[in-house]
Amino acid sequence: MPAIVRGYNDHTVDNTGVADVLGRIAKLLDVKGEIRFKSQAFEKAARLIEHLDRPVKDLHAAGGVKALMSLPGVGEGIAKKIEEILASGTCKEYEQLKRSLPPGIEELLAIPHLGPKTAVMLAETLKVKSAADLEKALRAHKVRDLPRMSDKMEEKLLKGIAMWKGGRQRLGLGRALPLARAILDRLRRHPGVRDAAYAGSLRRMRETIGDLDILVTPRRPSDAPAIMQAFTEHDEVADVVAHGETKSSVRLESGVEADLRVVPPESFGAALHYFTGSKTHNILIRELGVKKGLRINEYGVFKGKKHVGGATEEEVFKAVGLPFIAPELREGAGEVEAAAAGRLPKLIEPGDLRGDLHMHTDWSDGKNTIEEMAEAGRALGYEYVALCDHSESLRVAGGLEVDRLHKKNKAIDAANRTLKGFRILKGAEVDILESGTLDYPDEVLAELDVVVVSVHSRFSLDEAAQTRRICRALANKHVTLLAHPTGRLINRRDPYAVNLAEVVKAAADHGKCLELNAQVDRLDLSDGGLKAAKAAGVTVAINTDAHDAAYLRPGREYGIGMARRGWLEAGDVLNALPLPKLLKRLAR
Ligand code: DGT
Ligand code: CA
Ligand code: CA
Ligand code: ZN
């Protein structure tokens, strides 16, 4: 297990840290088979402190153990434990409990479908110390023949481990969005549902999502219980974490949690605003409200006791004298000030894109033909696509040798002759070699409309060398844009070491564009990099890098979401240019 408590060793244990240790004690007491009452007391204290509206540390500082005992359900025993945890990040009881049980038991206890008794039995008989150990044992069929185990159980535990792995990481946008939409579709078909929406980080289009936040307003208040039931009985649901009248939480098969809240129509906008967040944004709006003598929360806008708004989000913003702020901007990063000053950007929308400048065909590692990719672009209302297959040295991805590239270019000419009002641009995704030179000679690059350059090798160069390499590539006069500038893969690979400020500057100096690569596990540049590009006057290309015609549409949605988080407007984006203007710019 990783370090146990946030703040461990630095003596700044926050409420979450205290709640964490208390919760762990409760779990371990359960495993030991202690009387239920005792573990429940710890569990209750943990939840209480987790949701306390002020730091438990301050409470203790003001009045010691006595003050802690003023909390409901906290007796002297638990109060003293809290004091210990505040001082040291842990407590004796927890450490003793841990020592009395097999090592790694806490990780095993976190696996869905694995009960405490079985966990101890497996830890003792098979000496498994982690989820990874257990997975190995299951796959070697060492578990199924143990007493009270079966092949059914083997399957169930493997599924539980998969969920545990999924739940430890924030869910990628590409999985969260379809999941939320499926849940909404289903809720909307329910006869008692008047309106449903997703909120939270997903609505802000963050690249990863901690949990899903879903809101429903019923036709009649009496419809609420049936809606709750439909939600908790959904096929995708693995566990019901909490089931209440207005709020339920479930864990889905993928390991992610989803919260559902049922709110009355007059509060729907206020709840949507509140649960969309971010928390920082909410606090800024609430403070503006206070200045106007208003109380703003998830139930509405209140003047004294009177409900004066909250059916729509617009009403919430209007109450504090602001125009509507798009969810993607609500990070508390200057959007409230910009709105107050009338300086909100006119954010780019999907319909602003006129084409896509980076995608692959079956000439390299793509799935579809030249014609199919063009057709997919046309179906989205585009005027052009650039087909950028890989260059020579990227053999693993079917990189094209120069004569194959020439053949492909001829095929594009032929396809263009049959198309009206649409243009297939000749392109390539050219590898930046270690020295910063490119994988095709200049005379070959000169034949292309669009030259995308990217790093696919030597990720481990030090920052200075990697930055030099990329900046050198950007100095080549044939280059149009740098693809996926940081090389990160969300949840899988960190960005390579590179000085992004220098890359942005090089792009500005040479009049090159930077890409917002809309592969959902890349989203690269992300919001911070996009803002830096915009500030330096660098044009951004929002490209899907599609390897499949079916990706053009979802990729556009992810790309536009991230572009909006980066405050981009149509004027900041290369492929928002209509074809004639694009061609002029490319010819520069
Ligand atoms: P996530 O789930 O980690 O990706 O991020 P969010 O932003 O979806 O956060 P979540 O699910 O914990 O809560 C949803 C929203 O509810 C959050 O963005 C803002 C609001 N919220 C939650 N807790 C508080 C709070 O203590 N104060 C305020 N003002 N708003 C809160
Ligand atoms: Ca959330
Ligand atoms: Ca939540
Ligand atoms: Zn590519």
XYZ file of C-alpha atoms and ligand atoms in Angstrom:
622
model
C 0.000 0.000 0.000
C 1.175 3.526 -0.666
C 1.672 6.043 2.167
C -1.340 5.753 4.359
C -2.466 9.233 5.093
C -2.439 12.476 3.242
C -0.105 14.692 5.220
C 1.632 11.748 6.895
C 4.911 12.851 8.482
C 4.367 16.545 7.953
C 1.865 16.914 10.777
C -0.710 18.719 8.679
C -3.400 16.099 8.657
C -6.632 17.398 7.172
C -10.173 16.123 7.696
C -9.831 13.643 4.846
C -6.665 12.280 6.423
C -8.292 11.823 9.836
C -11.384 10.257 8.283
C -9.146 7.923 6.296
C -7.419 6.446 9.374
C -10.704 6.129 11.297
C -12.286 4.394 8.319
C -9.348 1.994 8.091
C -9.687 1.144 11.782
C -13.378 0.374 11.229
C -12.555 -1.982 8.377
C -9.818 -3.806 10.255
C -12.046 -4.192 13.325
C -14.588 -5.848 11.030
C -11.962 -8.245 9.762
C -10.969 -9.140 13.309
C -14.580 -9.975 13.994
C -14.847 -7.395 16.767
C -18.315 -6.465 17.883
C -20.078 -4.644 15.109
C -20.906 -1.732 17.382
C -17.279 -0.762 17.790
C -16.416 -0.679 14.106
C -19.619 1.183 13.353
C -18.667 3.923 15.798
C -15.373 4.454 13.956
C -17.095 4.340 10.604
C -19.641 6.949 11.703
C -16.957 9.228 13.098
C -15.025 8.887 9.831
C -18.010 9.962 7.717
C -18.825 12.807 10.104
C -15.310 14.246 9.916
C -15.080 13.761 6.178
C -18.107 16.027 5.760
C -17.412 18.450 8.572
C -17.664 22.079 7.442
C -14.506 23.179 9.291
C -11.058 21.699 9.935
C -11.152 19.229 12.823
C -7.623 20.462 13.503
C -8.996 23.928 14.402
C -11.609 22.406 16.645
C -8.896 20.503 18.489
C -6.644 23.545 18.690
C -9.462 25.544 20.271
C -10.583 23.056 22.899
C -8.586 19.798 22.802
C -10.219 16.412 23.358
C -13.221 18.034 25.052
C -14.022 20.063 21.953
C -13.740 16.941 19.777
C -16.220 15.206 22.085
C -18.789 17.878 21.223
C -19.102 16.199 17.814
C -22.131 13.903 17.678
C -21.184 10.269 18.295
C -17.572 11.041 19.239
C -16.775 9.731 22.707
C -13.563 10.092 24.657
C -11.970 7.016 23.059
C -12.375 8.179 19.496
C -11.592 11.799 20.409
C -8.198 10.676 21.756
C -7.538 8.713 18.558
C -8.308 11.842 16.542
C -5.873 13.806 18.656
C -3.187 11.190 18.009
C -3.874 11.193 14.281
C -3.743 14.982 14.133
C -0.345 14.913 15.801
C 1.269 12.024 13.939
C -0.814 11.057 10.933
C -1.636 7.685 12.461
C -2.485 6.082 15.819
C -1.413 3.111 17.908
C -4.639 1.202 17.562
C -4.475 1.336 13.782
C -0.829 0.270 13.677
C -1.486 -2.609 16.096
C -4.494 -3.807 14.141
C -2.466 -3.774 10.968
C 0.346 -5.781 12.559
C -2.080 -8.404 13.814
C -3.383 -9.117 10.315
C -1.648 -10.469 7.191
C 0.353 -7.851 5.283
C -1.469 -6.298 2.353
C -4.871 -7.053 3.823
C -6.057 -3.478 3.324
C -5.526 -3.601 -0.404
C -7.332 -6.934 -0.588
C -10.259 -5.493 1.374
C -10.694 -2.788 -1.229
C -11.448 -5.366 -3.949
C -15.154 -5.543 -4.776
C -16.778 -8.978 -4.283
C -14.083 -10.029 -1.795
C -15.413 -10.242 1.755
C -13.189 -9.826 4.861
C -13.219 -13.514 5.886
C -12.257 -14.721 2.433
C -9.613 -12.007 2.165
C -7.918 -13.208 5.357
C -8.208 -16.844 4.305
C -6.574 -16.130 0.920
C -3.875 -13.973 2.481
C -3.013 -16.733 4.950
C -3.213 -19.808 2.727
C -1.794 -18.395 -0.500
C 0.385 -15.668 1.025
C -1.036 -13.098 -1.376
C -0.126 -9.571 -0.288
C -1.723 -7.455 -2.974
C -4.393 -7.349 -5.652
C -1.680 -8.171 -8.185
C -0.673 -11.311 -6.209
C -4.273 -12.368 -5.983
C -4.810 -11.862 -9.688
C -1.825 -14.095 -10.417
C -3.140 -16.798 -8.078
C -6.588 -16.611 -9.666
C -5.181 -16.887 -13.169
C -3.095 -19.884 -12.124
C -6.366 -21.423 -10.844
C -4.966 -21.678 -7.337
C -8.087 -20.245 -5.741
C -10.979 -22.202 -7.230
C -10.172 -25.460 -5.393
C -9.841 -23.945 -1.937
C -12.663 -24.620 0.544
C -15.803 -22.583 -0.188
C -14.307 -21.368 -3.486
C -15.375 -22.286 -7.017
C -14.710 -21.423 -10.645
C -17.659 -19.015 -10.387
C -15.915 -17.280 -7.517
C -12.678 -17.167 -9.504
C -14.463 -15.325 -12.271
C -16.180 -12.964 -9.860
C -12.957 -12.041 -8.100
C -11.170 -11.406 -11.393
C -13.977 -9.045 -12.281
C -13.652 -7.396 -8.886
C -9.931 -6.853 -9.434
C -10.604 -5.308 -12.834
C -13.062 -2.926 -11.175
C -10.612 -2.110 -8.437
C -7.972 -1.220 -11.021
C -10.441 0.934 -12.933
C -11.667 2.694 -9.828
C -8.220 3.720 -8.689
C -7.657 5.799 -11.751
C -9.787 8.703 -12.830
C -11.906 7.617 -15.751
C -10.922 8.987 -19.157
C -13.324 11.369 -20.866
C -13.767 8.938 -23.747
C -15.288 6.353 -21.437
C -17.089 8.701 -19.073
C -19.032 10.592 -21.727
C -20.685 7.598 -23.416
C -21.403 6.106 -19.998
C -23.120 9.267 -18.766
C -25.089 9.546 -21.998
C -26.317 5.971 -21.719
C -27.482 6.632 -18.160
C -29.220 9.853 -19.213
C -30.930 8.202 -22.186
C -32.306 5.616 -19.908
C -33.424 8.093 -17.253
C -35.074 10.301 -19.859
C -37.140 7.367 -21.073
C -38.490 6.938 -17.560
C -42.056 8.299 -17.489
C -41.493 10.181 -14.213
C -38.502 12.167 -15.512
C -39.086 15.722 -16.668
C -35.450 16.629 -17.264
C -32.033 15.063 -16.720
C -28.466 16.284 -17.126
C -24.952 15.375 -16.199
C -22.883 17.871 -14.219
C -19.457 17.732 -12.533
C -16.061 17.616 -14.163
C -17.578 15.774 -17.119
C -19.724 18.769 -18.049
C -16.620 20.918 -17.719
C -15.030 18.473 -20.202
C -12.081 17.641 -18.019
C -9.846 14.993 -19.564
C -10.425 12.593 -16.667
C -13.375 12.230 -14.368
C -13.418 11.254 -10.671
C -17.079 10.358 -10.561
C -20.235 11.044 -12.544
C -22.731 13.559 -11.182
C -26.220 13.213 -12.578
C -29.270 15.348 -11.898
C -32.896 14.623 -12.516
C -36.009 16.650 -11.984
C -39.209 14.606 -11.721
C -42.599 15.376 -13.255
C -44.195 15.080 -9.822
C -42.461 14.821 -6.438
C -44.051 11.407 -6.010
C -42.107 10.121 -9.034
C -38.777 10.406 -7.208
C -38.638 6.942 -5.568
C -39.322 5.117 -8.830
C -36.623 7.150 -10.576
C -34.135 6.296 -7.832
C -35.003 2.660 -8.179
C -34.574 2.682 -11.952
C -31.161 4.245 -11.467
C -29.899 1.780 -8.862
C -31.202 -1.205 -10.807
C -29.479 -0.255 -14.049
C -27.579 -3.151 -15.727
C -24.284 -1.316 -15.479
C -24.544 -1.061 -11.686
C -22.231 -3.342 -9.721
C -22.846 -2.038 -6.201
C -25.253 0.369 -4.598
C -23.138 2.548 -2.336
C -26.007 4.629 -0.958
C -29.705 4.670 -1.662
C -31.702 7.659 -0.412
C -34.779 9.652 -1.327
C -33.016 12.485 -3.097
C -29.514 11.121 -3.503
C -28.122 7.742 -4.472
C -24.625 6.581 -5.336
C -23.724 3.502 -7.279
C -20.528 1.917 -8.458
C -20.640 0.889 -12.083
C -19.069 -2.245 -13.535
C -16.200 -0.117 -14.839
C -15.337 0.768 -11.216
C -16.436 4.404 -11.483
C -19.020 5.847 -9.126
C -22.101 7.728 -10.247
C -24.196 9.996 -8.027
C -27.812 10.731 -8.821
C -29.670 13.619 -7.252
C -33.359 14.246 -7.697
C -34.158 17.956 -7.395
C -37.395 19.927 -7.805
C -37.810 21.944 -11.029
C -37.421 25.295 -9.290
C -33.951 24.175 -8.093
C -32.772 22.416 -11.239
C -30.642 25.281 -12.579
C -29.131 26.020 -9.171
C -28.289 22.333 -8.677
C -26.884 22.073 -12.198
C -24.697 25.086 -11.539
C -23.592 23.878 -8.104
C -22.773 20.319 -9.137
C -21.072 21.386 -12.358
C -18.537 23.212 -10.212
C -15.751 23.650 -10.068
C -15.717 24.205 -6.359
C -13.481 27.252 -6.814
C -15.881 28.723 -9.348
C -18.839 28.059 -7.032
C -17.197 29.863 -4.170
C -16.531 32.937 -6.353
C -20.171 33.035 -7.467
C -21.402 32.557 -3.919
C -19.234 35.471 -2.754
C -20.627 37.716 -5.481
C -24.071 36.723 -4.217
C -23.190 37.652 -0.652
C -22.181 41.124 -1.851
C -25.651 41.506 -3.319
C -27.349 40.226 -0.183
C -28.144 36.858 -1.787
C -27.580 33.321 -0.602
C -26.736 30.931 -3.435
C -26.585 27.183 -3.006
C -27.672 23.979 -4.747
C -31.325 24.702 -3.942
C -31.544 28.133 -5.483
C -30.932 31.837 -5.074
C -32.398 33.246 -1.873
C -33.073 36.723 -0.588
C -33.667 36.172 3.110
C -35.975 33.161 3.123
C -37.437 33.957 -0.259
C -36.531 31.787 -3.253
C -35.821 34.305 -6.006
C -34.314 32.100 -8.714
C -32.634 28.839 -9.637
C -34.861 27.089 -12.166
C -32.173 27.684 -14.800
C -28.446 28.352 -14.661
C -29.020 31.658 -16.443
C -31.044 32.801 -13.421
C -28.113 32.052 -11.141
C -25.669 34.066 -13.237
C -28.192 36.858 -13.738
C -28.722 37.134 -9.984
C -25.057 38.065 -9.562
C -25.066 40.344 -12.595
C -23.116 38.071 -14.931
C -23.732 36.673 -18.400
C -23.838 32.881 -18.805
C -20.402 31.335 -18.358
C -19.770 28.154 -20.364
C -19.118 25.071 -18.184
C -15.683 24.493 -19.772
C -14.511 27.843 -18.371
C -15.682 27.271 -14.810
C -12.360 26.503 -13.180
C -12.028 29.710 -11.191
C -9.215 30.692 -13.542
C -10.329 34.214 -14.408
C -13.714 33.471 -15.975
C -15.716 35.307 -13.303
C -13.588 38.453 -13.682
C -13.777 38.206 -17.482
C -17.560 37.829 -17.332
C -17.867 40.838 -15.026
C -15.756 42.914 -17.402
C -17.685 41.758 -20.480
C -14.529 40.050 -21.778
C -15.644 36.417 -22.025
C -14.283 34.738 -25.153
C -16.713 33.696 -27.868
C -15.722 30.059 -27.534
C -15.248 27.847 -30.564
C -18.056 25.405 -31.386
C -18.086 22.146 -33.376
C -19.762 23.873 -36.329
C -16.841 26.302 -36.621
C -14.488 23.586 -37.856
C -14.171 23.461 -41.654
C -11.859 20.483 -41.822
C -9.392 18.208 -40.081
C -5.685 18.301 -40.816
C -4.325 15.076 -39.368
C -5.708 11.610 -40.011
C -4.458 8.282 -41.289
C -5.575 5.971 -44.087
C -4.981 2.349 -44.978
C -1.853 3.495 -46.799
C -0.203 3.357 -43.343
C -1.826 2.281 -40.071
C -5.331 3.656 -40.677
C -8.350 1.458 -41.201
C -10.113 3.277 -44.033
C -9.374 4.253 -47.620
C -8.678 7.743 -48.920
C -12.235 7.991 -50.238
C -13.809 6.776 -46.985
C -11.927 9.334 -44.911
C -12.976 12.103 -47.306
C -16.577 10.950 -47.164
C -16.511 10.967 -43.352
C -15.211 14.535 -43.405
C -17.831 15.625 -45.862
C -20.551 14.036 -43.717
C -19.538 16.407 -40.901
C -19.922 19.380 -43.212
C -16.176 19.846 -43.702
C -14.594 21.425 -46.780
C -11.318 19.540 -46.525
C -9.302 16.836 -44.811
C -5.542 16.318 -44.837
C -4.438 12.697 -45.024
C -1.225 12.407 -43.050
C 0.129 8.900 -43.019
C 3.349 8.078 -41.216
C 6.774 8.646 -42.691
C 9.431 6.072 -43.539
C 11.180 5.463 -40.265
C 8.001 4.623 -38.380
C 7.999 1.068 -39.731
C 5.801 -0.303 -36.944
C 3.011 1.958 -38.143
C 3.458 1.160 -41.837
C 5.377 4.355 -42.600
C 5.513 5.204 -46.307
C 8.712 5.153 -48.312
C 9.021 8.022 -50.737
C 7.784 6.155 -53.809
C 4.742 4.856 -51.887
C 4.041 8.428 -50.788
C 4.182 9.504 -54.442
C 1.720 6.757 -55.367
C -0.590 7.820 -52.568
C -0.417 11.440 -53.730
C -1.451 10.326 -57.226
C -4.378 8.441 -55.734
C -5.405 11.629 -53.901
C -5.250 13.608 -57.172
C -7.527 11.024 -58.762
C -9.981 11.123 -55.850
C -10.026 14.935 -55.900
C -11.021 14.919 -59.573
C -14.237 13.124 -58.662
C -15.096 15.421 -55.716
C -16.961 18.692 -55.963
C -16.790 21.301 -53.231
C -14.428 19.211 -51.171
C -10.680 18.922 -51.135
C -8.404 16.143 -49.963
C -5.107 17.671 -48.982
C -1.842 15.795 -49.379
C -0.063 15.425 -46.113
C 2.251 13.355 -44.002
C 2.968 12.883 -40.333
C 6.715 13.118 -40.491
C 8.903 11.823 -37.696
C 11.246 14.255 -36.047
C 14.528 12.361 -35.902
C 16.717 12.573 -32.845
C 18.789 15.405 -34.280
C 15.710 17.474 -35.133
C 15.927 16.777 -38.861
C 12.895 15.312 -40.586
C 12.233 11.861 -41.946
C 11.598 13.027 -45.555
C 13.944 15.234 -47.578
C 12.883 18.838 -48.212
C 12.019 18.256 -51.874
C 9.472 15.606 -50.834
C 8.005 17.871 -48.120
C 7.665 20.604 -50.742
C 5.184 18.439 -52.664
C 2.786 18.251 -49.714
C -0.005 20.628 -48.694
C 0.263 19.838 -44.994
C 3.357 18.709 -43.109
C 2.637 17.480 -39.603
C 5.751 16.716 -37.565
C 5.914 14.657 -34.413
C 8.072 12.846 -31.900
C 7.574 9.070 -31.849
C 10.983 7.979 -30.563
C 13.651 8.838 -27.975
C 11.132 10.084 -25.426
C 13.798 9.956 -22.749
C 16.066 12.731 -24.072
C 16.754 15.352 -21.432
C 14.706 18.535 -21.528
C 17.299 20.670 -23.269
C 17.944 18.096 -25.992
C 14.250 17.343 -26.559
C 13.423 21.052 -26.744
C 16.274 21.712 -29.186
C 15.187 18.781 -31.320
C 11.599 20.007 -31.604
C 12.471 23.661 -32.112
C 14.842 22.680 -34.884
C 12.064 20.790 -36.646
C 9.793 23.832 -36.334
C 12.415 25.909 -38.117
C 12.005 23.854 -41.300
C 10.152 26.055 -43.759
C 7.966 23.199 -45.078
C 6.480 22.338 -41.707
C 2.844 23.252 -41.013
C 2.322 22.099 -37.458
C 3.699 20.141 -34.527
C 1.482 17.190 -33.570
C 0.765 16.143 -29.959
C 3.376 18.552 -28.604
C 4.008 16.931 -25.202
C 3.601 13.260 -26.113
C 1.613 12.402 -22.997
C -0.847 9.503 -22.917
C -3.482 10.077 -20.255
C -3.206 7.540 -17.400
C -0.432 5.730 -19.304
C 2.560 7.879 -20.144
C 3.806 11.195 -18.787
C 4.790 13.970 -21.182
C 8.382 13.789 -22.311
C 10.660 16.384 -20.753
C 10.312 19.497 -22.874
C 10.277 23.235 -22.318
C 6.861 24.046 -23.686
C 7.367 27.802 -23.390
C 10.316 27.557 -25.768
C 8.384 25.370 -28.174
C 5.539 27.905 -28.188
C 8.043 30.679 -28.809
C 9.665 28.753 -31.677
C 6.233 28.200 -33.227
C 5.483 31.916 -32.922
C 8.859 32.924 -34.382
C 8.525 30.626 -37.404
C 4.792 31.121 -37.955
C 4.015 27.451 -37.257
C 0.913 25.965 -35.656
C 0.641 23.695 -32.647
C -1.789 20.832 -32.555
C -4.562 20.040 -30.157
C -4.513 16.318 -30.857
C -8.017 15.066 -30.117
C -7.195 11.399 -29.632
C -9.025 10.941 -26.380
C -6.024 9.477 -24.569
C -3.828 12.349 -25.755
C -5.768 15.651 -25.657
C -2.432 17.312 -26.272
C -2.037 20.278 -26.002
C -4.356 20.479 -23.028
C -5.887 23.638 -21.551
C -2.722 25.152 -20.066
C -0.687 24.696 -23.243
C -3.514 26.064 -25.363
C -3.688 29.222 -23.270
C 0.068 29.652 -23.642
C -0.201 29.220 -27.417
C -3.021 31.712 -27.653
C -1.169 34.242 -25.516
C 1.810 33.994 -27.875
C -0.397 34.416 -30.946
C 0.233 30.844 -32.114
C -2.570 29.299 -34.176
C -3.843 25.919 -33.021
C -4.973 23.041 -35.258
C -7.671 20.839 -33.689
C -7.056 17.458 -35.293
C -8.538 14.052 -34.596
C -5.485 12.047 -35.723
C -8.204 9.538 -36.659
C -7.086 6.066 -37.657
C -10.708 5.190 -38.365
C -13.402 7.173 -40.188
C -15.790 6.620 -37.293
C -13.553 8.667 -35.010
C -13.958 11.994 -36.798
C -17.172 12.883 -34.998
C -16.371 11.862 -31.390
C -12.853 13.220 -31.828
C -14.259 16.569 -32.853
C -16.332 16.690 -29.684
C -13.364 15.926 -27.393
C -11.158 18.361 -29.288
C -13.677 21.178 -29.129
C -14.254 20.500 -25.416
C -10.543 20.845 -24.659
C -10.220 23.866 -26.979
C -12.968 25.603 -25.021
C -11.210 24.778 -21.748
C -8.239 26.564 -23.326
C -10.418 29.651 -24.027
C -9.983 29.274 -27.803
C -12.156 31.110 -30.291
C -12.648 30.235 -33.971
C -10.078 32.891 -34.899
C -7.398 31.010 -32.960
C -7.854 27.815 -34.934
C -6.250 26.895 -38.261
C -8.908 24.448 -39.409
C -11.701 26.917 -38.725
C -10.479 28.672 -41.882
C -12.515 28.107 -45.034
C -10.567 26.283 -47.755
C -9.418 29.287 -49.839
C -8.054 31.072 -46.762
C -6.454 27.880 -45.510
C -4.702 27.334 -48.848
C -3.421 30.893 -48.797
C -2.089 30.453 -45.306
C -0.488 27.088 -46.161
C 1.235 28.634 -49.163
C 2.956 31.208 -46.951
P -14.237 14.894 -10.087
O -15.463 14.132 -9.781
O -13.143 14.676 -9.126
O -13.749 14.705 -11.493
O -14.573 16.477 -9.989
P -15.974 17.202 -9.801
O -15.725 18.639 -10.094
O -17.033 16.527 -10.574
O -16.185 17.108 -8.240
P -17.249 16.313 -7.343
O -17.847 15.161 -8.042
O -16.555 16.054 -6.063
O -18.363 17.395 -7.035
C -19.173 17.911 -8.072
C -19.298 19.396 -7.913
O -20.019 19.701 -6.725
C -17.998 20.149 -7.774
O -17.398 20.424 -9.028
C -18.458 21.409 -7.107
C -19.576 20.941 -6.211
N -19.068 20.780 -4.853
C -18.701 19.636 -4.258
N -18.291 19.879 -2.988
C -18.380 21.216 -2.805
C -18.103 22.100 -1.714
O -17.668 21.693 -0.635
N -18.337 23.436 -1.905
C -18.813 23.924 -3.088
N -19.017 25.232 -3.214
N -19.087 23.129 -4.137
C -18.870 21.793 -3.995
Ca -17.649 14.345 -10.262
Ca -19.570 13.574 -7.167
Zn -1.002 10.638 -36.354
